[in-house]
Structure formats: structure tokens, C-alpha cells
Tab-separated table of N, CA, C and O in Angstrom:
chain	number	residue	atom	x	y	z
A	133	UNK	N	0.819	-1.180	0.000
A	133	UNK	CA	0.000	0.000	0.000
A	133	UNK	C	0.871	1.254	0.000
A	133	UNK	O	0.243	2.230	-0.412
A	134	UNK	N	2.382	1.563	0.410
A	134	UNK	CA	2.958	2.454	0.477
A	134	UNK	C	2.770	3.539	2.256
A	134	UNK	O	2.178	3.405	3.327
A	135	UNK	N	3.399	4.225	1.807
A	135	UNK	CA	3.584	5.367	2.739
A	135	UNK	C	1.984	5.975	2.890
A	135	UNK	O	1.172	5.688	2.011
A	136	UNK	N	1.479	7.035	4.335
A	136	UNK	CA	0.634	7.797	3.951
A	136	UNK	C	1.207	9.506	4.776
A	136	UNK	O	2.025	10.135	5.447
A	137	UNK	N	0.185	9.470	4.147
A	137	UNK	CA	1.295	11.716	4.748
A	137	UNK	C	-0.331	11.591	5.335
A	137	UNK	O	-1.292	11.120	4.728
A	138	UNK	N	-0.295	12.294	7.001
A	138	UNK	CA	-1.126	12.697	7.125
A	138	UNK	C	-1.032	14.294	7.690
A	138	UNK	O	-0.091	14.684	8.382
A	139	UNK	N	-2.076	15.080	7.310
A	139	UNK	CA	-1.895	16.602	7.431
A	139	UNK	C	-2.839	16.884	8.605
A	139	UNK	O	-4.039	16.618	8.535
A	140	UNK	N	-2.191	17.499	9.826
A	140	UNK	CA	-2.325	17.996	11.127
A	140	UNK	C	-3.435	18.955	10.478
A	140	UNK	O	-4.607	18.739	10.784
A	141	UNK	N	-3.210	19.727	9.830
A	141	UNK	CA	-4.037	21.288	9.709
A	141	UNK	C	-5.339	20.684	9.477
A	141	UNK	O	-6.280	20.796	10.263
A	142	UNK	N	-5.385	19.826	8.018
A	142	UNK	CA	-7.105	19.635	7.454
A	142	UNK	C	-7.422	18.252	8.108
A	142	UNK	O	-8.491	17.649	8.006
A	143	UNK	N	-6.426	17.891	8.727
A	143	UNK	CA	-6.986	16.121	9.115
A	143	UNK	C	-6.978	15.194	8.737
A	143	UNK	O	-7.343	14.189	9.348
A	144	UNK	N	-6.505	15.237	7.466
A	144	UNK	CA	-6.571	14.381	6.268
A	144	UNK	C	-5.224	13.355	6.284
A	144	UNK	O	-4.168	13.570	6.879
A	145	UNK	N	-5.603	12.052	5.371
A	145	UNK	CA	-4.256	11.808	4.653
A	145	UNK	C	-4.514	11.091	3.631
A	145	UNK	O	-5.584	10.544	3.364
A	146	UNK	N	-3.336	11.077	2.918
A	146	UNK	CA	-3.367	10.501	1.361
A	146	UNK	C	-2.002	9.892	1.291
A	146	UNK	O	-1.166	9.794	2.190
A	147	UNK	N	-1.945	9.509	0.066
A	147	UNK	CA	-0.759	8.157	-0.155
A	147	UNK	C	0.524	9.671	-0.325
A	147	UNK	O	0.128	10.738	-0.794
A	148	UNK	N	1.657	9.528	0.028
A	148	UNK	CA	2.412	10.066	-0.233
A	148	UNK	C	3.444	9.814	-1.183
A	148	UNK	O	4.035	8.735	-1.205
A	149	UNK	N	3.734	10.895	-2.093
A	149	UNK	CA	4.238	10.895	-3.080
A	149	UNK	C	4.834	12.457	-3.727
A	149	UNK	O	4.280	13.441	-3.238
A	150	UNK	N	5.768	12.687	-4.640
A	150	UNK	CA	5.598	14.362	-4.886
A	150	UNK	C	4.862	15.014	-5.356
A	150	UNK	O	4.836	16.208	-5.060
A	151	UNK	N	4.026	14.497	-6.228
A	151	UNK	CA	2.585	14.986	-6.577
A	151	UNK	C	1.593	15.450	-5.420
A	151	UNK	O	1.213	16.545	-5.007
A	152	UNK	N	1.349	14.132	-5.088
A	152	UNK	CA	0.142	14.213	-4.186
A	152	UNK	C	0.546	15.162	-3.043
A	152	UNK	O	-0.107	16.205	-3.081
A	153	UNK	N	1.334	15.104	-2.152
A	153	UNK	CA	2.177	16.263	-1.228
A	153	UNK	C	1.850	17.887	-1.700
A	153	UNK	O	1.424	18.814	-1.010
A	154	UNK	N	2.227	17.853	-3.179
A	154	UNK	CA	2.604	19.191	-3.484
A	154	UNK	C	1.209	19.971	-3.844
A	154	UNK	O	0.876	21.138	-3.636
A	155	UNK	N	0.565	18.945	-4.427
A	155	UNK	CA	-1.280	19.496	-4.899
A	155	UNK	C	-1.833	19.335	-3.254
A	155	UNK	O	-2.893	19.961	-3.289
A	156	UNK	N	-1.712	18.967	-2.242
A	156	UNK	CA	-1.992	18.969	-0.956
A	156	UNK	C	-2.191	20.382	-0.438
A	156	UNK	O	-3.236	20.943	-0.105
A	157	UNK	N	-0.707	20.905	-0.452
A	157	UNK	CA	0.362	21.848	0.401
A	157	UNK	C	-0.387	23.120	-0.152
A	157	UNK	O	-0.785	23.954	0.661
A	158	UNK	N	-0.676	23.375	-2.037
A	158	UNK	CA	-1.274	24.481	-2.699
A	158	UNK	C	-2.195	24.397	-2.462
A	158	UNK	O	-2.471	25.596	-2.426
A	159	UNK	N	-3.422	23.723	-2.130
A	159	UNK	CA	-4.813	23.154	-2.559
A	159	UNK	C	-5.389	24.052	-1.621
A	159	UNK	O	-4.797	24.256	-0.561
A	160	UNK	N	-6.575	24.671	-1.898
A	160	UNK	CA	-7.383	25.978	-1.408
A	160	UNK	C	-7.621	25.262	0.291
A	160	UNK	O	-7.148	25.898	1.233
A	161	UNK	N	-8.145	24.332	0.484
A	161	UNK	CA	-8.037	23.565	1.674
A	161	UNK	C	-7.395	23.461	2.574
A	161	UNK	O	-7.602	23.556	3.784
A	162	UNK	N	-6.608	23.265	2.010
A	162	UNK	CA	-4.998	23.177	3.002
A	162	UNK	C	-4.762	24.727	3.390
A	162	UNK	O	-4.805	25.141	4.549
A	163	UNK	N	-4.584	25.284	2.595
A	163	UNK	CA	-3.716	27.208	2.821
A	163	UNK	C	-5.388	27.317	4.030
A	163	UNK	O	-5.131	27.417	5.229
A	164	UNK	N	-6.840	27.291	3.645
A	164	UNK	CA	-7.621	27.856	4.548
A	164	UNK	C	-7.558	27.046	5.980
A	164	UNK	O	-7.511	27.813	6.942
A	165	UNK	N	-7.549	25.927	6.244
A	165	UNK	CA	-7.097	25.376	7.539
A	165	UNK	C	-5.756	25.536	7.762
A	165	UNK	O	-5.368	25.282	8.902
A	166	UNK	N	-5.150	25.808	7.147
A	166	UNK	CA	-3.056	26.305	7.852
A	166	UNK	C	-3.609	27.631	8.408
A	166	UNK	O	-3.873	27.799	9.598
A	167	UNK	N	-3.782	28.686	7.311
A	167	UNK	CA	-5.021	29.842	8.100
A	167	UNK	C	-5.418	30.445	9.462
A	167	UNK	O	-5.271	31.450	10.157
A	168	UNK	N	-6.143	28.958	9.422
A	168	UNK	CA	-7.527	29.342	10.782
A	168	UNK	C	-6.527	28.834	11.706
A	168	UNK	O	-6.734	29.350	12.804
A	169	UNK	N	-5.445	27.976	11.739
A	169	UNK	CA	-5.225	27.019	12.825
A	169	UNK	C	-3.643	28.294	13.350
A	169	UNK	O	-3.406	28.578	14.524
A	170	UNK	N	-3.120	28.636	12.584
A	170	UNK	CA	-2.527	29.757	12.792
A	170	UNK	C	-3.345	31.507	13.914
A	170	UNK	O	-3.257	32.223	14.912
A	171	UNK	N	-4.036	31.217	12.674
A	171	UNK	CA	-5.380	32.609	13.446
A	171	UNK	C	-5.573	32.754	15.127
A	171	UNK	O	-5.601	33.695	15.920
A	172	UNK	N	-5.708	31.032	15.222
A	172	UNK	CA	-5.949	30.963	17.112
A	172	UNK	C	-4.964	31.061	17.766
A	172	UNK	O	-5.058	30.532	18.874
A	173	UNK	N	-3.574	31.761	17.428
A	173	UNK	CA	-2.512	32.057	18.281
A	173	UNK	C	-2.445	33.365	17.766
A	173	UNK	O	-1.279	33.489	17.392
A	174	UNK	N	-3.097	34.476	17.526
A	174	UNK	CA	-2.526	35.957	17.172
A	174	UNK	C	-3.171	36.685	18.247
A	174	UNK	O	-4.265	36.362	18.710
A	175	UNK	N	-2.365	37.833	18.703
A	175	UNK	CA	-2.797	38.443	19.697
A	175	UNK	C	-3.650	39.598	19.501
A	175	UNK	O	-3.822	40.145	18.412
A	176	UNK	N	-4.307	40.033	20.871
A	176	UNK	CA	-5.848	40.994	20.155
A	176	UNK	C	-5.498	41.972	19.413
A	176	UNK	O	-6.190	42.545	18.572
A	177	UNK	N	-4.092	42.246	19.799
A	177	UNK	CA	-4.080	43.831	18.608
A	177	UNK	C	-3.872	43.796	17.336
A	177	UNK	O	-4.135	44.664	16.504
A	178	UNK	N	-3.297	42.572	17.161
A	178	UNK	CA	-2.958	42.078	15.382
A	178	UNK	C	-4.584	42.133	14.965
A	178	UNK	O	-5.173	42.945	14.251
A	179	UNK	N	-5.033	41.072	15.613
A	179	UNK	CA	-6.749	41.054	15.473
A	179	UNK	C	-7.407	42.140	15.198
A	179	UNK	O	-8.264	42.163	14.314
A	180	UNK	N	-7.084	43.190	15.933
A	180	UNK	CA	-7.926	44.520	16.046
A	180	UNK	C	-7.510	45.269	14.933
A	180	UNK	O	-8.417	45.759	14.260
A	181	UNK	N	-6.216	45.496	14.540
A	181	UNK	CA	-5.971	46.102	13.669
A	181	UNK	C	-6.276	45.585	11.934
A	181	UNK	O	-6.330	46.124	10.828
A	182	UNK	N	-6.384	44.578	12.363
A	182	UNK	CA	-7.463	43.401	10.680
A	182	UNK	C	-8.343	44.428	10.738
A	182	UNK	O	-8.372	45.521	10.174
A	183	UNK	N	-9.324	43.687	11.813
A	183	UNK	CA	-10.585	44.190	11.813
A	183	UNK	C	-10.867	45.762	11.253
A	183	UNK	O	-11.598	46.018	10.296
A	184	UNK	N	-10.432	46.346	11.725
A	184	UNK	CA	-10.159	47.967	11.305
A	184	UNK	C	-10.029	48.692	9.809
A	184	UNK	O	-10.455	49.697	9.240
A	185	UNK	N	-9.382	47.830	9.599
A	185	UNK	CA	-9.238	48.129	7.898
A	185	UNK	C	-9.799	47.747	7.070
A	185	UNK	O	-9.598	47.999	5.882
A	186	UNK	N	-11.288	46.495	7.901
A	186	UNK	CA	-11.680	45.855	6.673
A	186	UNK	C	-13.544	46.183	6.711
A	186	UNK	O	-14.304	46.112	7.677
A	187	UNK	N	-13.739	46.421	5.770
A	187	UNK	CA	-15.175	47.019	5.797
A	187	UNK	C	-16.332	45.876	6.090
A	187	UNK	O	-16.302	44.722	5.664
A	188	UNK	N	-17.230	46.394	6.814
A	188	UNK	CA	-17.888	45.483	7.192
A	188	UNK	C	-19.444	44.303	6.114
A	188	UNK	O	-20.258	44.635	5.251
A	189	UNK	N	-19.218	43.274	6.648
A	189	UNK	CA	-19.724	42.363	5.430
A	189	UNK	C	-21.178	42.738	5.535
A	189	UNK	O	-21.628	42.901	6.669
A	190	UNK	N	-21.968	42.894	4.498
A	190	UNK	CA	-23.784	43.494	4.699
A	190	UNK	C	-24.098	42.178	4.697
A	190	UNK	O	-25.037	42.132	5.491
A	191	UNK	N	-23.881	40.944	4.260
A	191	UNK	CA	-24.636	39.684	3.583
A	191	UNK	C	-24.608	39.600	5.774
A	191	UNK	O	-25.591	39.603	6.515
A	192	UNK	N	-23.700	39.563	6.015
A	192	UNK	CA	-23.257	39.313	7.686
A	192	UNK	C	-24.425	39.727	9.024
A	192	UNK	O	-24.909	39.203	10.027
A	193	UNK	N	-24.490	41.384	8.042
A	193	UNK	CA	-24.864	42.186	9.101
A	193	UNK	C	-26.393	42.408	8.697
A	193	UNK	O	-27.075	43.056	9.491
A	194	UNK	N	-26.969	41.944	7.573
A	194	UNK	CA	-28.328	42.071	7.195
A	194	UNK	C	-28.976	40.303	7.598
A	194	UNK	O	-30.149	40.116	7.923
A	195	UNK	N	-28.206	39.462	7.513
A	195	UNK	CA	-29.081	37.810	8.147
A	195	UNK	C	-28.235	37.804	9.379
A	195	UNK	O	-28.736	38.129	10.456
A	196	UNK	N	-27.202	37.515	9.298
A	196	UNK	CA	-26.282	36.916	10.620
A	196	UNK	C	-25.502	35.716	10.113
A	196	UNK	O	-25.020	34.813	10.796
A	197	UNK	N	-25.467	35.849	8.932
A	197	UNK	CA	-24.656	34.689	8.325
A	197	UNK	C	-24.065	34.598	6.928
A	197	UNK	O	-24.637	34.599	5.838
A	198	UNK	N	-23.022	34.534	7.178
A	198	UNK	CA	-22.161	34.358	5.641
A	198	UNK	C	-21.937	33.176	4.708
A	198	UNK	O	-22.353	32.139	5.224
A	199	UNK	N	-21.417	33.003	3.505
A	199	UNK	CA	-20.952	31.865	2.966
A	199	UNK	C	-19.839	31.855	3.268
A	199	UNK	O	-19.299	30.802	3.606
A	200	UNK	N	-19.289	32.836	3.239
A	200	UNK	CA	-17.596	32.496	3.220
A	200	UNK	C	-17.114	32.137	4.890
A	200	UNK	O	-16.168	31.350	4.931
A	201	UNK	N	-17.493	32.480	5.896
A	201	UNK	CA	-17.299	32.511	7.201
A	201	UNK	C	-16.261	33.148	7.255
A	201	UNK	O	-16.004	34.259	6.792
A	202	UNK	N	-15.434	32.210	8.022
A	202	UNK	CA	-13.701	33.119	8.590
A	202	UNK	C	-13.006	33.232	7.188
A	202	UNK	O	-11.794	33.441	7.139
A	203	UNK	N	-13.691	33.108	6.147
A	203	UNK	CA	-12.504	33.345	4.656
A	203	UNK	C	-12.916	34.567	4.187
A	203	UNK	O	-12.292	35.091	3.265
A	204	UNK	N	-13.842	35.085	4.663
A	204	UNK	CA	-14.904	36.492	4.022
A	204	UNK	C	-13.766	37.644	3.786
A	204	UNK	O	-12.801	37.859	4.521
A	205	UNK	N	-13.969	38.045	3.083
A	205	UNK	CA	-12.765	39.510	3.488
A	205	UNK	C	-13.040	40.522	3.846
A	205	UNK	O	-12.249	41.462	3.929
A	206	UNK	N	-14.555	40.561	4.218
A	206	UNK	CA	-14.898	41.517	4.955
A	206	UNK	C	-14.866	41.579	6.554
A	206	UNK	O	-14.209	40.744	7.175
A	207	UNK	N	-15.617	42.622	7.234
A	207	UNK	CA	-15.525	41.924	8.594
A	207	UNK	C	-16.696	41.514	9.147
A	207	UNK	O	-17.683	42.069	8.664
A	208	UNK	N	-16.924	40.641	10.089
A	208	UNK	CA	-18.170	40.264	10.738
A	208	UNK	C	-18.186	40.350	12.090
A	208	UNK	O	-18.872	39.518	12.684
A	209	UNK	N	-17.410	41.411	12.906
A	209	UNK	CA	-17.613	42.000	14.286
A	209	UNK	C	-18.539	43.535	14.043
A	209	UNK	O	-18.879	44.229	13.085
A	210	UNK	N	-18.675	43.551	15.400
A	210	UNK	CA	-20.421	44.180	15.512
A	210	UNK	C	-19.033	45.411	15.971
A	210	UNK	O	-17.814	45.258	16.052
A	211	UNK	N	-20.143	46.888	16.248
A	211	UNK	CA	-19.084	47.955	17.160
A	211	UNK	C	-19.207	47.863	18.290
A	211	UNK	O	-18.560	48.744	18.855
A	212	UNK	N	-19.914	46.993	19.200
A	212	UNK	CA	-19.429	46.547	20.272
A	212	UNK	C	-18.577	45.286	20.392
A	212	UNK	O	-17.943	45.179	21.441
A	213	UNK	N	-18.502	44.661	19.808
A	213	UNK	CA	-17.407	43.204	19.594
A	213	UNK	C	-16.080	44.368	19.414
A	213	UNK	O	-15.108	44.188	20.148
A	214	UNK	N	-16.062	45.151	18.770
A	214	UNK	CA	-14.744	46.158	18.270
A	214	UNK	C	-14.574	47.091	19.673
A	214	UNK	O	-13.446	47.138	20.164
A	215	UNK	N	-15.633	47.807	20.302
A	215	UNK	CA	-14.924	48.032	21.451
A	215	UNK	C	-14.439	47.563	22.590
A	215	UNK	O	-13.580	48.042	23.330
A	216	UNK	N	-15.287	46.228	22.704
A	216	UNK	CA	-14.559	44.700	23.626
A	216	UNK	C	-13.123	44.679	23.362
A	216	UNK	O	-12.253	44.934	24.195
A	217	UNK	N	-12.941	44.358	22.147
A	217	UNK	CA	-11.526	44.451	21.742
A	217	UNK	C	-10.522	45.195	21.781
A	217	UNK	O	-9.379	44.744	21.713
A	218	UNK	N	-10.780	46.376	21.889
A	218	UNK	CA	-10.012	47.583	22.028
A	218	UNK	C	-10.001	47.438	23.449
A	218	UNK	O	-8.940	46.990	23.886
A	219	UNK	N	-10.623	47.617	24.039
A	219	UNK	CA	-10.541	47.632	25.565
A	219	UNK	C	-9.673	46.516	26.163
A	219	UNK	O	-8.884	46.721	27.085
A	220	UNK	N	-9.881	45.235	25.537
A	220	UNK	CA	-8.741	44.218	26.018
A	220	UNK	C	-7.659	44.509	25.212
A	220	UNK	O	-6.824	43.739	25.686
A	221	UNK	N	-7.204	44.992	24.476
A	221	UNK	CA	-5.676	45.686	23.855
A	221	UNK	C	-5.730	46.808	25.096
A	221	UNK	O	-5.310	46.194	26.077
A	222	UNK	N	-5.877	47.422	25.275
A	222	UNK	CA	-5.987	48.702	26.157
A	222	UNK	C	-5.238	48.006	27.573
A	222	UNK	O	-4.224	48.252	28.226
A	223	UNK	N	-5.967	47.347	27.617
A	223	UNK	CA	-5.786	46.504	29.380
A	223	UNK	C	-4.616	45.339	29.135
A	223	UNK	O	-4.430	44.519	30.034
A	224	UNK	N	-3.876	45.278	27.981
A	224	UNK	CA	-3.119	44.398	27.983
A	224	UNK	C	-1.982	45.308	28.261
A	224	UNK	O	-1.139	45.121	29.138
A	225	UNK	N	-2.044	46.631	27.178
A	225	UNK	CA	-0.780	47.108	27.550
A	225	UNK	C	-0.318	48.343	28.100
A	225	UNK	O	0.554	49.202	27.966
A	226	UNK	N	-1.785	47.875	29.107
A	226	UNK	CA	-1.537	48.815	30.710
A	226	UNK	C	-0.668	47.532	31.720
A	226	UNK	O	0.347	47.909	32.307
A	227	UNK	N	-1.046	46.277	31.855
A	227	UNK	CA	-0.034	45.296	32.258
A	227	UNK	C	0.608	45.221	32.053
A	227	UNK	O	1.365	45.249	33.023
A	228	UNK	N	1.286	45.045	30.801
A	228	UNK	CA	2.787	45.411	29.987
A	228	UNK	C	3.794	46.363	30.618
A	228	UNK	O	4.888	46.114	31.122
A	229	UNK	N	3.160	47.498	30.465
A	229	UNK	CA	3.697	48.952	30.808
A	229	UNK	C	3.599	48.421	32.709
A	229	UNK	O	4.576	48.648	33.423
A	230	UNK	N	2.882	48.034	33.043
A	230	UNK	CA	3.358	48.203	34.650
A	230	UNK	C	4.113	46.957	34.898
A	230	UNK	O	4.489	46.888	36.068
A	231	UNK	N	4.473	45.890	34.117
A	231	UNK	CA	5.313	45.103	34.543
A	231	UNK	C	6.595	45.216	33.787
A	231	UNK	O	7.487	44.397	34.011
A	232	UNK	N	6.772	46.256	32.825
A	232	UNK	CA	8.045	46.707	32.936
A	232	UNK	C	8.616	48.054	33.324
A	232	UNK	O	9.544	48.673	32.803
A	233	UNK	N	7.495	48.513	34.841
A	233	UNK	CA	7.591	48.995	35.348
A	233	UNK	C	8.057	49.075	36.452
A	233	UNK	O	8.432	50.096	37.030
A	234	UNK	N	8.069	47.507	36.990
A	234	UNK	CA	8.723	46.659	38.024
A	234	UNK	C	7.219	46.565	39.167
A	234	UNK	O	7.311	46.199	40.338
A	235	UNK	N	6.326	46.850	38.708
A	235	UNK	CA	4.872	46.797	39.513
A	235	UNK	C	4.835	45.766	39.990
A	235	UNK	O	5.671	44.921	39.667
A	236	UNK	N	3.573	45.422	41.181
A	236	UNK	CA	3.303	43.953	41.169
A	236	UNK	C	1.732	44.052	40.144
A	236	UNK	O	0.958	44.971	40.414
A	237	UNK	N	1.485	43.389	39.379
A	237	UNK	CA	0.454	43.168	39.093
A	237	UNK	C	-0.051	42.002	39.515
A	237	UNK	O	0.636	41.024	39.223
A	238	UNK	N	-1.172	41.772	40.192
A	238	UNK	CA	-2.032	40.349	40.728
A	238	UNK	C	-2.507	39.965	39.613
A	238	UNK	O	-2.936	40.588	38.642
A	239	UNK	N	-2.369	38.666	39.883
A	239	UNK	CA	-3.267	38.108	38.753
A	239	UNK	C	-4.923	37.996	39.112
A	239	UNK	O	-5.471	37.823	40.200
A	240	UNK	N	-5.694	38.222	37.291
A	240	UNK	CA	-7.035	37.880	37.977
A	240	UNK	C	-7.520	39.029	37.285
A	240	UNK	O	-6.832	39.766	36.579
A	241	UNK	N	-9.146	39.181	37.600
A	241	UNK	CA	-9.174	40.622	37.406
A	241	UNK	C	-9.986	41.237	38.509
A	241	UNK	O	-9.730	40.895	39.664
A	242	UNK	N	-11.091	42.246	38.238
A	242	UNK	CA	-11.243	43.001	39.384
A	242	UNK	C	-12.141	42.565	39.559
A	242	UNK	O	-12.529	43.217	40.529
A	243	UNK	N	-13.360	41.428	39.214
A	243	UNK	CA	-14.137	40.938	40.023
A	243	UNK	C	-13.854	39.846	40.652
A	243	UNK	O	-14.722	39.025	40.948
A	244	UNK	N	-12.601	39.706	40.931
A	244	UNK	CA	-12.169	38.208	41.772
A	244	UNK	C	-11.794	38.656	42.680
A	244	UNK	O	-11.978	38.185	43.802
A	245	UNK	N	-11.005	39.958	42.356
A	245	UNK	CA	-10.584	40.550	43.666
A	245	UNK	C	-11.818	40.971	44.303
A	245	UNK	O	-11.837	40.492	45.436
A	246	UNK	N	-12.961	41.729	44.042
A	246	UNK	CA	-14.120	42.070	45.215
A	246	UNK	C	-14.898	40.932	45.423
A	246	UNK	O	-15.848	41.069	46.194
A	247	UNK	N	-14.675	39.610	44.805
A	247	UNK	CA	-15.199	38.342	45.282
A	247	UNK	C	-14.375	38.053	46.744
A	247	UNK	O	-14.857	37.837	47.856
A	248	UNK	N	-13.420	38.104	46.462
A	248	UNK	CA	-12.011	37.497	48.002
A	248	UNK	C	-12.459	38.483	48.750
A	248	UNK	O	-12.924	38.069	49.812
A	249	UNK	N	-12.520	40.101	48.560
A	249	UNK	CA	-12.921	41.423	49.417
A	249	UNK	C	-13.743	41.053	50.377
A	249	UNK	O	-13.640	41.156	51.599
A	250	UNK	N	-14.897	40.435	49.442
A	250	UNK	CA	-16.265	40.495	50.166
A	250	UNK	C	-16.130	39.158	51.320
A	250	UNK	O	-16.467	39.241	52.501
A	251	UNK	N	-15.648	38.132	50.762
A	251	UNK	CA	-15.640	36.791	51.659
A	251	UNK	C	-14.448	37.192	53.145
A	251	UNK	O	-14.476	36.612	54.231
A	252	UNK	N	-13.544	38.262	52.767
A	252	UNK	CA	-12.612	38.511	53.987
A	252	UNK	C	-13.343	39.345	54.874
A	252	UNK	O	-13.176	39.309	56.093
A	253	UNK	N	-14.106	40.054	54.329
A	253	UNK	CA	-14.997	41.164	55.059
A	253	UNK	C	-16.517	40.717	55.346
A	253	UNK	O	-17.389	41.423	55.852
A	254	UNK	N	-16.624	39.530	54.958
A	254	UNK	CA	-17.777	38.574	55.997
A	254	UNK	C	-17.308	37.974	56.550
A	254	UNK	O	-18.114	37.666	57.428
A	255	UNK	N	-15.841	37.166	56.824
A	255	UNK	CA	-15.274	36.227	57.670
A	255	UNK	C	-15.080	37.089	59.177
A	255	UNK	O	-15.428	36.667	60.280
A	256	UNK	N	-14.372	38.513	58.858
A	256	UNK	CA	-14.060	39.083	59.464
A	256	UNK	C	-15.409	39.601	60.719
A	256	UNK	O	-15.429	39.695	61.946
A	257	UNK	N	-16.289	39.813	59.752
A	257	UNK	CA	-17.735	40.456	60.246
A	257	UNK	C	-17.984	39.184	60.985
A	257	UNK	O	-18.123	39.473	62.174
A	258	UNK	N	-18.079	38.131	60.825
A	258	UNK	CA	-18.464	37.425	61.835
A	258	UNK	C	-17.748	36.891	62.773
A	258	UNK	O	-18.453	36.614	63.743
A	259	UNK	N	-16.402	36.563	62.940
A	259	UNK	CA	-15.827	36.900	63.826
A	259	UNK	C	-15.785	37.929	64.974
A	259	UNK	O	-14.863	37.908	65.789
């Protein structure tokens, strides 16, 4: 039966050979799952700054649904999905800036901290 190549990105495998490999590697399939599987490691500001430049999709924003999905070249975040985003770029590199500031920053965010607040300041209260 031979060798088989199997490809991590689309899931797939096929008999391996230089043909088959190379029509694999080009094949619209392959480049859009190398893509997406790449996509889930970029950080929000790379993200944000896509988003920004790319006009928003009507087929998207008139049903709620595209053909193309994550291949669209338009965008399909709302202007609140875009100020979510900005705001977590914002808050990333206010952490940044205070930890090479020599700060302590806690980990967590600020409703964990008035979660612990509140449970020290009822432990306390009843004591």
C-alpha cells in the first residue's frame, strides 16, 4: 500500500508521493485550515488592527450569516465586539507597561478581587 502523509491542519491523509504532497500543500483547503489554525494564536491587537481596515460584510450584518465565514474579506464583528476588543488591547498594555515597570500586578481581574474582598470582610464580620 505504500507510505501515507497525514496533514495535522485539514486532518486528512493521502498516499504520499511528490505529486500528491505538493497538490496537498497548494490546494485551497490546506492554505484555509493552515489559516484558521494559525489565526488561534494571534494576539488581540494584530486582530484589532485586521478588523479595522476591513469594511464590514452586509450579507453578515443584514441575516447573521455568511458563505464564506472566517474566509470572508470583509468583517463580521459588531461595534461593540470592536470596542470589547479595544478595551482588552488597552488593558493588555496597561499590564505590559506596569510590569516593565517593576509593579506587582495580581493576577485575575477586578471581580475576583471584590469576590475574596467580600468573603474577607464577611469572615471578618463574623468573627
Amino acid at each position: 500500500m505504500g507510505k501515507r502523509y497525514f496533514c495535522d491542519y485539514c486532518d486528512r491523509s493521502f498516499q504520499d508521493n511528490l505529486h500528491n504532497r505538493k497538490k496537498h500543500l497548494n490546494g485551497v483547503q490546506h492554505l484555509r485550515a493552515k489559516r484558521l489554525w494559525y489565526d488561534l494564536f494571534r494576539d488581540a491587537a494584530a486582530i484589532l488592527q485586521e478588523e479595522q481596515t476591513k469594511k464590514p460584510c452586509r450579507k453578515f450584518l443584514q441575516t447573521g450569516l455568511c458563505d464564506f465565514g472566517s474566509n470572508c474579506r470583509f468583517s463580521h464583528m459588531t461595534e461593540q465586539d470592536l470596542e470589547k476588543l479595544s478595551a482588552q488591547v488597552q488593558g493588555e498594555q496597561r499590564s505590559k507597561e506596569l510590569r516593565q515597570e517593576g509593579a506587582d500586578v495580581p493576577p485575575g481581574t477586578i471581580e475576583d478581587w471584590l469576590e475574596k474582598r467580600a468573603k474577607r470582610l464577611s469572615t471578618a464580620q463574623s468573627n
